[in-house]
Coordinates of C-alpha atoms in Angstrom, one line a residue:
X1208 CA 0.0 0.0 0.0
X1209 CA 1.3 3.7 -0.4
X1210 CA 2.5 5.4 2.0
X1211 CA 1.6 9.1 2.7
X1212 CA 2.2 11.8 5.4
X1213 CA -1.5 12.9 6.8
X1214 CA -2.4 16.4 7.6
X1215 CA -4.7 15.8 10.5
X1216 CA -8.1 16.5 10.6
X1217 CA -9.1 18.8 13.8
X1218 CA -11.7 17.2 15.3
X1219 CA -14.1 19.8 17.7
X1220 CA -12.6 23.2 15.8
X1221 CA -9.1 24.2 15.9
X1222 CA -7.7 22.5 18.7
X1223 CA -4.1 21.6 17.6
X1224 CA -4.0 25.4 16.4
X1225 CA -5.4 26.8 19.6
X1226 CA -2.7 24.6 21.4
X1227 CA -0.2 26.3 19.0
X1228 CA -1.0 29.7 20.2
X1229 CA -0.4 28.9 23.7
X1230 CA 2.8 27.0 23.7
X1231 CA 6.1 27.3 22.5
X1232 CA 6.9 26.5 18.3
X1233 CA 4.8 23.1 18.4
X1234 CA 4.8 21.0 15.4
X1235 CA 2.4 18.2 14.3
X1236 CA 3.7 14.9 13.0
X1237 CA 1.4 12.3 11.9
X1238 CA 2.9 9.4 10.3
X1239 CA 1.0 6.4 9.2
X1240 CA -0.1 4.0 6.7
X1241 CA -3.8 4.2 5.1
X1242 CA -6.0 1.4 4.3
X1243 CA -9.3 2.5 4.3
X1244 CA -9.1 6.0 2.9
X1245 CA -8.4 9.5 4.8
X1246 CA -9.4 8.3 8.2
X1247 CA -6.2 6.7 9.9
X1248 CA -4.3 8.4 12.5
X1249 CA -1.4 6.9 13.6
X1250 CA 1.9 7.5 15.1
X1251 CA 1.1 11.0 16.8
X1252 CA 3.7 13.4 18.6
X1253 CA 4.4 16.7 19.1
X1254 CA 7.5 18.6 19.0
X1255 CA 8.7 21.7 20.2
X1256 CA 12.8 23.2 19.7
X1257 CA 13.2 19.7 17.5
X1258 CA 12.3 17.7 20.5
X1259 CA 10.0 14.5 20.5
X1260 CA 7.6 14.7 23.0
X1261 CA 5.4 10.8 22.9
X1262 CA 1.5 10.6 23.0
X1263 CA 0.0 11.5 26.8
X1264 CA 3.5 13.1 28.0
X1265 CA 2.6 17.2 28.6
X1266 CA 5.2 20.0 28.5
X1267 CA 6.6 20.1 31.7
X1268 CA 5.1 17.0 33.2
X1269 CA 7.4 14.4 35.2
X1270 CA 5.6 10.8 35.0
X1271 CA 5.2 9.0 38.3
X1272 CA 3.1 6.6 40.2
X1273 CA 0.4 7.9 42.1
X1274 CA -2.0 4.5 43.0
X1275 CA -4.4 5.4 45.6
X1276 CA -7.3 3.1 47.4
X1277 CA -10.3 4.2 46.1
X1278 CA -12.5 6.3 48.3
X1279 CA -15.3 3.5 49.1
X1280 CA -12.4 1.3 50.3
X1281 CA -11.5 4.1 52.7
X1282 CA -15.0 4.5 53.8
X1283 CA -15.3 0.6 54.4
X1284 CA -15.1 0.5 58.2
X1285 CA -16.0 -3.0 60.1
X1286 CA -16.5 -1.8 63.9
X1287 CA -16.0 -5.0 65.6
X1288 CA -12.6 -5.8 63.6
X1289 CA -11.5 -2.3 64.7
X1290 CA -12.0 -2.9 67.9
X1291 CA -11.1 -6.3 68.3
X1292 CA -8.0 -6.0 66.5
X1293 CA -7.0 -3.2 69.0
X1294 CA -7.5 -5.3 72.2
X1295 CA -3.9 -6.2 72.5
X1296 CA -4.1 -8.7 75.1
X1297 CA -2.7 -12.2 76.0
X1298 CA -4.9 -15.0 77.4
X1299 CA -4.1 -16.7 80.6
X1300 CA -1.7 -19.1 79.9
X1301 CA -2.7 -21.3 82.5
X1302 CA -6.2 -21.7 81.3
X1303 CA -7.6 -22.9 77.8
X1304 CA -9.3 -20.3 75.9
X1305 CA -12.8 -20.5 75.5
X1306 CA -13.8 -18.3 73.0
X1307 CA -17.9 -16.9 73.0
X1308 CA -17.3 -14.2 70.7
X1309 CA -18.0 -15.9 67.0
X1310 CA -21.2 -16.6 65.3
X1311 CA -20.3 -19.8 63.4
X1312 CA -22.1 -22.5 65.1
X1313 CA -19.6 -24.7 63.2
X1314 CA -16.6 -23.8 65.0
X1315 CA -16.4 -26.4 68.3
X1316 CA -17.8 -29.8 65.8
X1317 CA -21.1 -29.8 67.9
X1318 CA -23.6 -28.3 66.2
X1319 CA -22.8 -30.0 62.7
X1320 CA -25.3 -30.2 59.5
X1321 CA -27.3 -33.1 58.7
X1322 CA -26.8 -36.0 56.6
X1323 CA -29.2 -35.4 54.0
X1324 CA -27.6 -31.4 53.5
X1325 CA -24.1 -33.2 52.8
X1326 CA -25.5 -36.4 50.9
X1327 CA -27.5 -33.8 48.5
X1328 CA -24.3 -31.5 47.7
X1329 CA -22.2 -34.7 47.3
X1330 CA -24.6 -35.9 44.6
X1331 CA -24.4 -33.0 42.6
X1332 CA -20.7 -32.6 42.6
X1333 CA -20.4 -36.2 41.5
X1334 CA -23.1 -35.6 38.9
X1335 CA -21.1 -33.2 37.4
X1336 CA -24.4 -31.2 35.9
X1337 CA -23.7 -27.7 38.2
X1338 CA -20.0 -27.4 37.0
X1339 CA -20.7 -24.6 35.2
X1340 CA -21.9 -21.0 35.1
X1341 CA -25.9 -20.3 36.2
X1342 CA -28.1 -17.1 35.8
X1343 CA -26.8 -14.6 37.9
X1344 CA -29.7 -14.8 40.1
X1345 CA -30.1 -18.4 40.2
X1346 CA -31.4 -21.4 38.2
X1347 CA -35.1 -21.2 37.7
X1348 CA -35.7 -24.5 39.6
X1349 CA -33.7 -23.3 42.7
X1350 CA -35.6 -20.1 43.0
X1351 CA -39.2 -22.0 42.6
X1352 CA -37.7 -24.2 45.4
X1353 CA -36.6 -21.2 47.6
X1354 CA -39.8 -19.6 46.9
X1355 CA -41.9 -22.9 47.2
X1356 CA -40.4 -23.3 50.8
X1357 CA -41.5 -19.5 51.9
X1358 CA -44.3 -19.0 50.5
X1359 CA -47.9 -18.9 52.2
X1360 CA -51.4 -17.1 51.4
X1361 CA -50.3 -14.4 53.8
X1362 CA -47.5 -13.8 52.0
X1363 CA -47.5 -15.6 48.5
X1364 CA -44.2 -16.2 46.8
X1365 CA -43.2 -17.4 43.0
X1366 CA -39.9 -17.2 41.4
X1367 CA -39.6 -14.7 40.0
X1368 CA -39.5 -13.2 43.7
X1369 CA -36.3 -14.5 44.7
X1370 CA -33.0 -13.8 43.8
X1371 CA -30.2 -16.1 45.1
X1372 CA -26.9 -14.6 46.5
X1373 CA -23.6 -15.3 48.3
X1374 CA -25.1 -15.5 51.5
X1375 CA -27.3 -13.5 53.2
X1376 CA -24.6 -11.0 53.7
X1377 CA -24.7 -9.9 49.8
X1378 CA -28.4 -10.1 49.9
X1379 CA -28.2 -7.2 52.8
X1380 CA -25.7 -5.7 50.1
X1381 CA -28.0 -6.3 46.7
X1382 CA -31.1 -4.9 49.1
X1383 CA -29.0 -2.0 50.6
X1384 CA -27.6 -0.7 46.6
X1385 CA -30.9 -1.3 45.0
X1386 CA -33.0 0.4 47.6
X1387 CA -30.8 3.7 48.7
X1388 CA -28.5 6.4 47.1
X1389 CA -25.1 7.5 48.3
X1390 CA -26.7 11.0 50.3
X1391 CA -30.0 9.4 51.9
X1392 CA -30.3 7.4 55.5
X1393 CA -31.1 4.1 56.6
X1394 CA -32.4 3.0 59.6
X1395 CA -30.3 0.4 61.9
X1396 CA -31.0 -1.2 65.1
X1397 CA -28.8 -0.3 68.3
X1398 CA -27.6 -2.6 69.1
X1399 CA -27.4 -4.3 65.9
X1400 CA -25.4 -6.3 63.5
X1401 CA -22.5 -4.3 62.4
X1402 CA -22.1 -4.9 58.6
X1403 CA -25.1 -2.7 58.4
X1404 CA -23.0 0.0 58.9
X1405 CA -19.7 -0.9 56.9
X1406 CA -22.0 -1.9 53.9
X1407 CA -23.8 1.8 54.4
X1408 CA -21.0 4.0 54.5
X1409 CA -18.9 2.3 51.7
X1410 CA -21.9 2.9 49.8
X1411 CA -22.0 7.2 51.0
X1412 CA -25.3 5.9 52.8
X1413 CA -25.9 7.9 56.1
X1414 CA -26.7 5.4 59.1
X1415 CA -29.4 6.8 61.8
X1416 CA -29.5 4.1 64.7
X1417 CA -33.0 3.8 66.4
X1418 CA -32.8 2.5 70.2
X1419 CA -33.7 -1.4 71.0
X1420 CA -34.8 -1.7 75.2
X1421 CA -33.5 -4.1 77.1
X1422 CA -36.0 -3.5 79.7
X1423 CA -38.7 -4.7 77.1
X1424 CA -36.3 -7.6 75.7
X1425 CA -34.9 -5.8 73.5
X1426 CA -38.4 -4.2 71.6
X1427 CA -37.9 -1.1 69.0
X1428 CA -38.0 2.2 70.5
X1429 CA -41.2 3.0 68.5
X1430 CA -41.1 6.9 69.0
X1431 CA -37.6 7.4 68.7
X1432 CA -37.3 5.3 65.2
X1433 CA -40.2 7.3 63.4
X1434 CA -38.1 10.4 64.8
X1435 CA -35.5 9.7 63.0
X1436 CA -37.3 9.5 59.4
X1437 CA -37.1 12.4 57.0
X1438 CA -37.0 12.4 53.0
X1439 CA -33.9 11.2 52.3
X1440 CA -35.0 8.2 54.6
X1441 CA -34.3 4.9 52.0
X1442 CA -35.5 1.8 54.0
X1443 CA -35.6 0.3 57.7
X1444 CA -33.6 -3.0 58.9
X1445 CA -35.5 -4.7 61.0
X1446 CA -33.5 -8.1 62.3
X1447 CA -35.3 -10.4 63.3
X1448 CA -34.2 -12.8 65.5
X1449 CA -31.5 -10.7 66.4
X1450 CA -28.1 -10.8 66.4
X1451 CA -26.9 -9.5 68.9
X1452 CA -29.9 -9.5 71.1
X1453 CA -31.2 -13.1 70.7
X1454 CA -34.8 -11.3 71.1
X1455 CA -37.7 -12.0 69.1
X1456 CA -40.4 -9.5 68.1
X1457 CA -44.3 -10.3 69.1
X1458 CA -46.9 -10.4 66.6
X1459 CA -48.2 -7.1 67.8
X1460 CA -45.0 -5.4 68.1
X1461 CA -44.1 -6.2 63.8
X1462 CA -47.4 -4.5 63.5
X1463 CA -46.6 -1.6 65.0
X1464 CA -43.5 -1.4 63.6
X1465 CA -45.1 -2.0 60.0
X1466 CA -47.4 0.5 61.1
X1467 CA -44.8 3.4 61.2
X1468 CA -43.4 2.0 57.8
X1469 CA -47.2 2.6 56.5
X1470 CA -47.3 5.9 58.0
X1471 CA -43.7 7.1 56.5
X1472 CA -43.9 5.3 53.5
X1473 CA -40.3 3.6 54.3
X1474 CA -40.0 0.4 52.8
X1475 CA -38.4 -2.5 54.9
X1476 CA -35.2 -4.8 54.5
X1477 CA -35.9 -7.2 57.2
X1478 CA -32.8 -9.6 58.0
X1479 CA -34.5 -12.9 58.6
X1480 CA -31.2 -14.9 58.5
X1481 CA -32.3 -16.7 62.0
X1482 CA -36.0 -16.8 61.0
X1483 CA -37.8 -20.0 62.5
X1484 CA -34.3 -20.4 65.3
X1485 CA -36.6 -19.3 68.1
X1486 CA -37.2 -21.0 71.8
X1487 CA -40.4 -23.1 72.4
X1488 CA -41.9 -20.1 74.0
X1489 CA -41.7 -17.7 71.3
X1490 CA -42.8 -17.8 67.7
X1491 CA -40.9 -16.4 64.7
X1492 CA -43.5 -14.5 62.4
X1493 CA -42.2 -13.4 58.9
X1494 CA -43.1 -9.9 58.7
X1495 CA -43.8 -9.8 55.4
X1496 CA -47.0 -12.3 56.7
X1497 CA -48.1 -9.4 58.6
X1498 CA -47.8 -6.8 55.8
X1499 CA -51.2 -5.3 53.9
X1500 CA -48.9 -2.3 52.2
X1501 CA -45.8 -2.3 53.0
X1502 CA -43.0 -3.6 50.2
X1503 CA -40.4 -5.6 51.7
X1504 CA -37.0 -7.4 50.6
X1505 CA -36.7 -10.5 53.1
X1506 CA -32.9 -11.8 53.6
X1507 CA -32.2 -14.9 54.2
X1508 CA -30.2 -18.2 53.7
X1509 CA -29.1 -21.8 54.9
X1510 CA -26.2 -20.5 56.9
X1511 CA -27.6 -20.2 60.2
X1512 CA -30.8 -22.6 60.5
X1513 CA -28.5 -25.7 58.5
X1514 CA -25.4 -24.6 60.0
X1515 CA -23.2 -24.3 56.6
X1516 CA -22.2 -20.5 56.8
X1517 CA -19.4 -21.7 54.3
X1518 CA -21.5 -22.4 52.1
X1519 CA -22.4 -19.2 51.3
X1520 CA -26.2 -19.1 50.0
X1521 CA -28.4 -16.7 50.6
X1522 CA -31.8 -15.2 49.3
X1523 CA -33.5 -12.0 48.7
X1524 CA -37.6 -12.9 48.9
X1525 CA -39.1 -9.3 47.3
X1526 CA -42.9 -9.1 48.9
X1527 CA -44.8 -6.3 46.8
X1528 CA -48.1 -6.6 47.3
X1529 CA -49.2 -3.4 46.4
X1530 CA -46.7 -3.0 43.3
X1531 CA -44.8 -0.6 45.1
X1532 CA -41.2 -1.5 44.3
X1533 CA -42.7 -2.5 40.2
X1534 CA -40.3 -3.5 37.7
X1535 CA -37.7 -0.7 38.9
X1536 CA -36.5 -2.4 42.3
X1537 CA -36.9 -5.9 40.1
X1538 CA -34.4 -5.0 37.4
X1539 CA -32.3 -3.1 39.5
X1540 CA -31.7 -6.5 41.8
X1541 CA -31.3 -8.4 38.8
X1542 CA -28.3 -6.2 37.5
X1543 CA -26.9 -6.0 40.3
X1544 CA -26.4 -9.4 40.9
X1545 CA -24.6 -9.9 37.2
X1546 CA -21.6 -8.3 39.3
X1547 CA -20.3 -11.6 40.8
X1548 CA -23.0 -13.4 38.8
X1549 CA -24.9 -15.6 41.7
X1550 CA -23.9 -17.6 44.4
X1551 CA -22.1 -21.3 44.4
X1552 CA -23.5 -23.9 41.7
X1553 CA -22.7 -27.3 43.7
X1554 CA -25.2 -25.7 46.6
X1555 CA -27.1 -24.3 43.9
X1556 CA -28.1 -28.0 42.5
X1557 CA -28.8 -29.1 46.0
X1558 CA -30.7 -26.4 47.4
X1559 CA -34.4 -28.1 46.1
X1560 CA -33.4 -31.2 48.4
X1561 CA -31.6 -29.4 51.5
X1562 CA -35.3 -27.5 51.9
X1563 CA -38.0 -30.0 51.1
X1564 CA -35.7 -33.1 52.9
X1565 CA -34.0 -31.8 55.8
X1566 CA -35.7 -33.7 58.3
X1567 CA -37.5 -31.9 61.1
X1568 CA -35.8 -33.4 64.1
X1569 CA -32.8 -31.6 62.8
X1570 CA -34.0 -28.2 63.4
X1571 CA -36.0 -29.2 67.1
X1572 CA -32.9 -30.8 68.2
X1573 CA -30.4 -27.9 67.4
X1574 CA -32.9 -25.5 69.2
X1575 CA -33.2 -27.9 72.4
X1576 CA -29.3 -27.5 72.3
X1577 CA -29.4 -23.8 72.1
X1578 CA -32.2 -23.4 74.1
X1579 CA -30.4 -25.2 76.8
X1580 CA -27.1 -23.7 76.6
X1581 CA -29.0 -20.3 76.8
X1582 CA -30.8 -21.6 79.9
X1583 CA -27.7 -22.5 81.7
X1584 CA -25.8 -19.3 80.7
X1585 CA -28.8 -17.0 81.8
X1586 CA -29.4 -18.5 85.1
X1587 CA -25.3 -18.6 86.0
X1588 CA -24.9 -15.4 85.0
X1589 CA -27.9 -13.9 86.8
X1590 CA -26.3 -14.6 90.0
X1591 CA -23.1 -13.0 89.7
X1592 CA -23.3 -9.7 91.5
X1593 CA -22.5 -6.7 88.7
X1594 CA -24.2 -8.8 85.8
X1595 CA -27.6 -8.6 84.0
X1596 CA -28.0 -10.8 81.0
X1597 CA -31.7 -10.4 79.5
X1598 CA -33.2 -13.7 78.5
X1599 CA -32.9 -14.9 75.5
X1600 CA -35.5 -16.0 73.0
X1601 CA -34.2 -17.2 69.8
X1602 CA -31.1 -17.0 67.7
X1603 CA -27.5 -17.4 69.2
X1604 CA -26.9 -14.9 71.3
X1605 CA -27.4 -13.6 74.6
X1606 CA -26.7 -10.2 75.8
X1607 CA -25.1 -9.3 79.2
X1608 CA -25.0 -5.8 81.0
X1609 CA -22.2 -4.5 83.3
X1610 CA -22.9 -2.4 86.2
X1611 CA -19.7 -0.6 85.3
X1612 CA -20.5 1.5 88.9
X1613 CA -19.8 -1.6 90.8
X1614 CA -16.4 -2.2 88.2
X1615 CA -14.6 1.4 88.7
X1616 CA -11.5 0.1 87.6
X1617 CA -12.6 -0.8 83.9
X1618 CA -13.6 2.4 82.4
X1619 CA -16.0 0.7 79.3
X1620 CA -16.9 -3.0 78.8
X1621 CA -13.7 -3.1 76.0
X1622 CA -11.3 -2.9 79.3
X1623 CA -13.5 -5.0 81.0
X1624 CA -13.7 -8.2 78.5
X1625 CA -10.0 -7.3 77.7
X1626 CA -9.4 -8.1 81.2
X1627 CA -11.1 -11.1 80.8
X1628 CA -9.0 -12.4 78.5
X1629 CA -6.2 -11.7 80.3
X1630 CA -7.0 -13.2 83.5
X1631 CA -9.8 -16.1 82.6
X1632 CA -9.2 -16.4 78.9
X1633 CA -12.7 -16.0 78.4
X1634 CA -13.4 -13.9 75.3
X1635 CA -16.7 -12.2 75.3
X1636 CA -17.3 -9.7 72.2
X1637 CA -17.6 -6.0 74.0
X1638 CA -20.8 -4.7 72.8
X1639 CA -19.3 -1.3 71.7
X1640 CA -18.8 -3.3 68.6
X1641 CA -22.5 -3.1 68.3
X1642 CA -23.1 0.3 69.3
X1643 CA -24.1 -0.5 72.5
X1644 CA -21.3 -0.1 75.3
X1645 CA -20.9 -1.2 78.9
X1646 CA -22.9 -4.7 77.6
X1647 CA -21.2 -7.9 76.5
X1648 CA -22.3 -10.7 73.9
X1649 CA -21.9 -14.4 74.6
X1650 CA -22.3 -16.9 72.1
X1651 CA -24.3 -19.6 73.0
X1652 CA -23.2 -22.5 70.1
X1653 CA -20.5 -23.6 72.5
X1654 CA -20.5 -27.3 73.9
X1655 CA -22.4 -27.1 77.4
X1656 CA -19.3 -28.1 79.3
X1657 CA -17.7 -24.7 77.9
X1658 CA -20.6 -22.6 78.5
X1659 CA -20.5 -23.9 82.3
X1660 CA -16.8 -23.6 82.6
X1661 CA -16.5 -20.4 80.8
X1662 CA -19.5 -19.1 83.4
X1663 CA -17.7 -20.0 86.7
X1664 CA -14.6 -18.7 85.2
X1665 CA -16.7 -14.8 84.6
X1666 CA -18.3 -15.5 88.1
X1667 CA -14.5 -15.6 89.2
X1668 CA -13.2 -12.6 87.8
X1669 CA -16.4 -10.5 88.8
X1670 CA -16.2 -11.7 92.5
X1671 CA -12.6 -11.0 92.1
X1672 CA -13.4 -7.2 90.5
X1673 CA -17.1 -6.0 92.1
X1674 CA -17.7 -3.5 94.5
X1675 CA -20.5 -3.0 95.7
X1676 CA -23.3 -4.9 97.9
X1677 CA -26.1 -4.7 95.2
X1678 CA -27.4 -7.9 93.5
X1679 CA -28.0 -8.6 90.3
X1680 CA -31.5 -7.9 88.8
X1681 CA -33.2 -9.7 85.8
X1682 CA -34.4 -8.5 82.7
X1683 CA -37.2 -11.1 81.4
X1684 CA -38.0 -12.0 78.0
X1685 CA -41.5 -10.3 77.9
X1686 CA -43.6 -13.1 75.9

């Protein structure tokens, strides 16, 4: 082909001359070989004094490297590894650690999953059929199995309602993005689960934390949450069972809390991640069942209630009765999801079976052992003079207050469960972590032998620490 020197074409008006104008004696070189007609640029630089300057290097400039975090992983703040990480402290080296600070019920062997949750995963990997890449919210027959497991006339539920994610903590993420704007508020429970918060703020989302009282176990502050609304408000969490709390909302108190959504006109992302793990006295009511008007995204997934949190599958169940969230909130979830494009096929394939075959003895007989443990650790730590736990009624979790006033030498419960460690290598997660200081969070997954030994051993260090002549007083599940 011929070659041929190209006078460039200025594209946007007389750039290269205005350029000219303001800089020293700058030449244009274009060099290049045409194919297809007048079109091809190639080979541009620029000299000035009979010196080469390459493409992208300005007069003047010195290249160097200048990589930077970006600013949502500067704003991506996980409170309890913040503090955690800071407690630098040194258990007991004459006494074992018992650790009642993580929520992976998997962690001490005795709480493991049933047979029929491994045999069904184990006969899809060796089938070979969920090797490869699914929908990024799912195959179609694992979200009619999700939804065929949920749904009810109260609250009816068909595929196309459910989008399946990498555990429930990217449903709270999908929910979160879809449903608020960096600028706007949430609404978060105090105490509460703290990836609320890191997912939030990452996001430019403002958190407002509405009050839980442990005086009522651990019921929503009704005046002070619908205080907090205003119109940049985006949506309310509402966990239920709680973590950290252990508590489980009445009947009548999701209505009243719906009843503020239906005043305000705040749709709801309730984290339902321990629904159904309640005591034999309490009842777990979806609150989407309870819901005439108001649109709700319902998280959940089999790492708590079938004790696989490794497996990472989750759910987002999208309740719209009243075709309030439409096709927008819809679409919006689906694209969203096509960033990691869905959650693990192998559990994918298995998920029909691990719902509709997971026999029922599994689920009573890992709430008798939680239910027990949390008996045991309530009524042992009720006695200890400077401690009020508040009865627990579901979940994993039990939640202990500190009378710092009878503990003057601790000045917050971080020193306090710090010292702990130190001297009873018992490690209780300070409640700061949770917005909620001068409490402490025991985990109550632990073998019962632990749960007693690691109870004598707080008992020990309080006697050993308290001042004071007051007892202990109660703070009773209300049922």
């Amino acid at each position: 082909m011929k070659s041929r020197d190209w006078t460039p074409k200025l594209i946007g008006g007389s750039l290269f001359a205005a350029e000219a104008l303001r800089m020293d004696s700058y030449l244009i070189e274009v060099n290049g070989h045409d194919d297809h007609g007048d079109h091809a640029m190639l080979d541009v630089h620029l000299k000035t004094n009979g010196n080469s300057i390459p493409p992208g290097k300005a007069k003047g400039r010195k290249p160097r490297w200048a990589v930077r975090a970006s600013e949502m992983s500067k704003k991506t703040f996980n409170p309890v590894r913040a503090i955690v990480d800071s407690m630098k402290v040194e258990p007991n080296p004459k006494k074992a650690m018992i650790s009642l600070s993580l929520g992976d019920p998997t962690v001490f062997g005795n709480l493991p999953t049933n047979s029929e949750v491994t045999r069904a995963v184990k006969e899809v990997l060796d089938s070979g059929r969920c090797n490869g890449y699914a929908p990024s919210v799912g195959y179609q027959s694992c979200r009619e199995a999700v939804a065929a497991f949920y749904t009810c006339p109260e609250a009816p539920l068909e595929a196309q309602d459910v989008i399946l994610t990498s555990g429930c903590s990217q449903a709270i993420e999908l929910a979160l993005a879809v449903l608020a704007n960096p600028g706007q508020n949430i609404l978060v429970p105090r105490p509460g689960f703290s990836l609320y918060k890191t997912l939030a703020l990452s996001m430019g989302i403002e958190v407002k934390l509405y009050n839980l009282l442990p005086e009522k176990a651990w019921e929503i502050d009704l005046k002070h949450l619908e205080s907090l609304v205003d119109e940049k408000t985006a949506c309310l969490i509402v966990n239920n069972p709680s973590n950290p709390c252990g508590s489980v909302f009445s009947k009548r108190h999701l209505q009243k809390i719906l009843a503020v959504a239906s005043r305000q006109c705040v749709p709801i992302l309730a984290d339902e991640i321990y629904g159904d793990m309640v005591f034999d006295d309490c009842k777990f009511e979806p609150i989407a069942t309870l819901s005439t008007n108001v649109p709700i995204l319902s998280c959940g997934g089999l790492a708590k209630r079938w004790l696989v949190p490794g497996w990472r599958m989750g759910w987002i169940l999208i309740h719209d009765r009243r075709d309030i969230f439409g096709n927008e909130i819809r679409d919006g979830l689906v694209r969203l999801s096509q960033r990691i494009l869905g959650p693990c096929t192998l559990v994918q394939g298995a998920l029909e079976r691990i719902l509709h075959r997971t026999p029922p003895e599994f689920y009573h007989n890992t709430l008798s052992i939680l239910k027990s443990n949390a008996d045991l650790c309530y009524t042992a730590l009720s006695a200890i003079p400077g401690l009020r736990p508040v009865r627990p009624a579901g979940a994993m979790y039990l939640m202990v207050e500190i009378e710092m006033e009878h503990f003057p030498e601790f000045e917050n419960d971080v020193e306090f469960t710090e010292r702990l460690i130190s001297e009873q290598s018992v490690f209780c997660l300070p409640a700061t972590c949770f917005e909620y200081p001068n409490f402490f969070r025991v985990v109550i997954t632990v073998p019962e032998e632990m749960i007693l030994e690691a109870c004598s051993r707080i008992q020990e260090f309080c006697e050993m620490h308290y001042q004071g002549a007051e007892g202990a007083q109660d703070l009773e599940c209300d049922k």
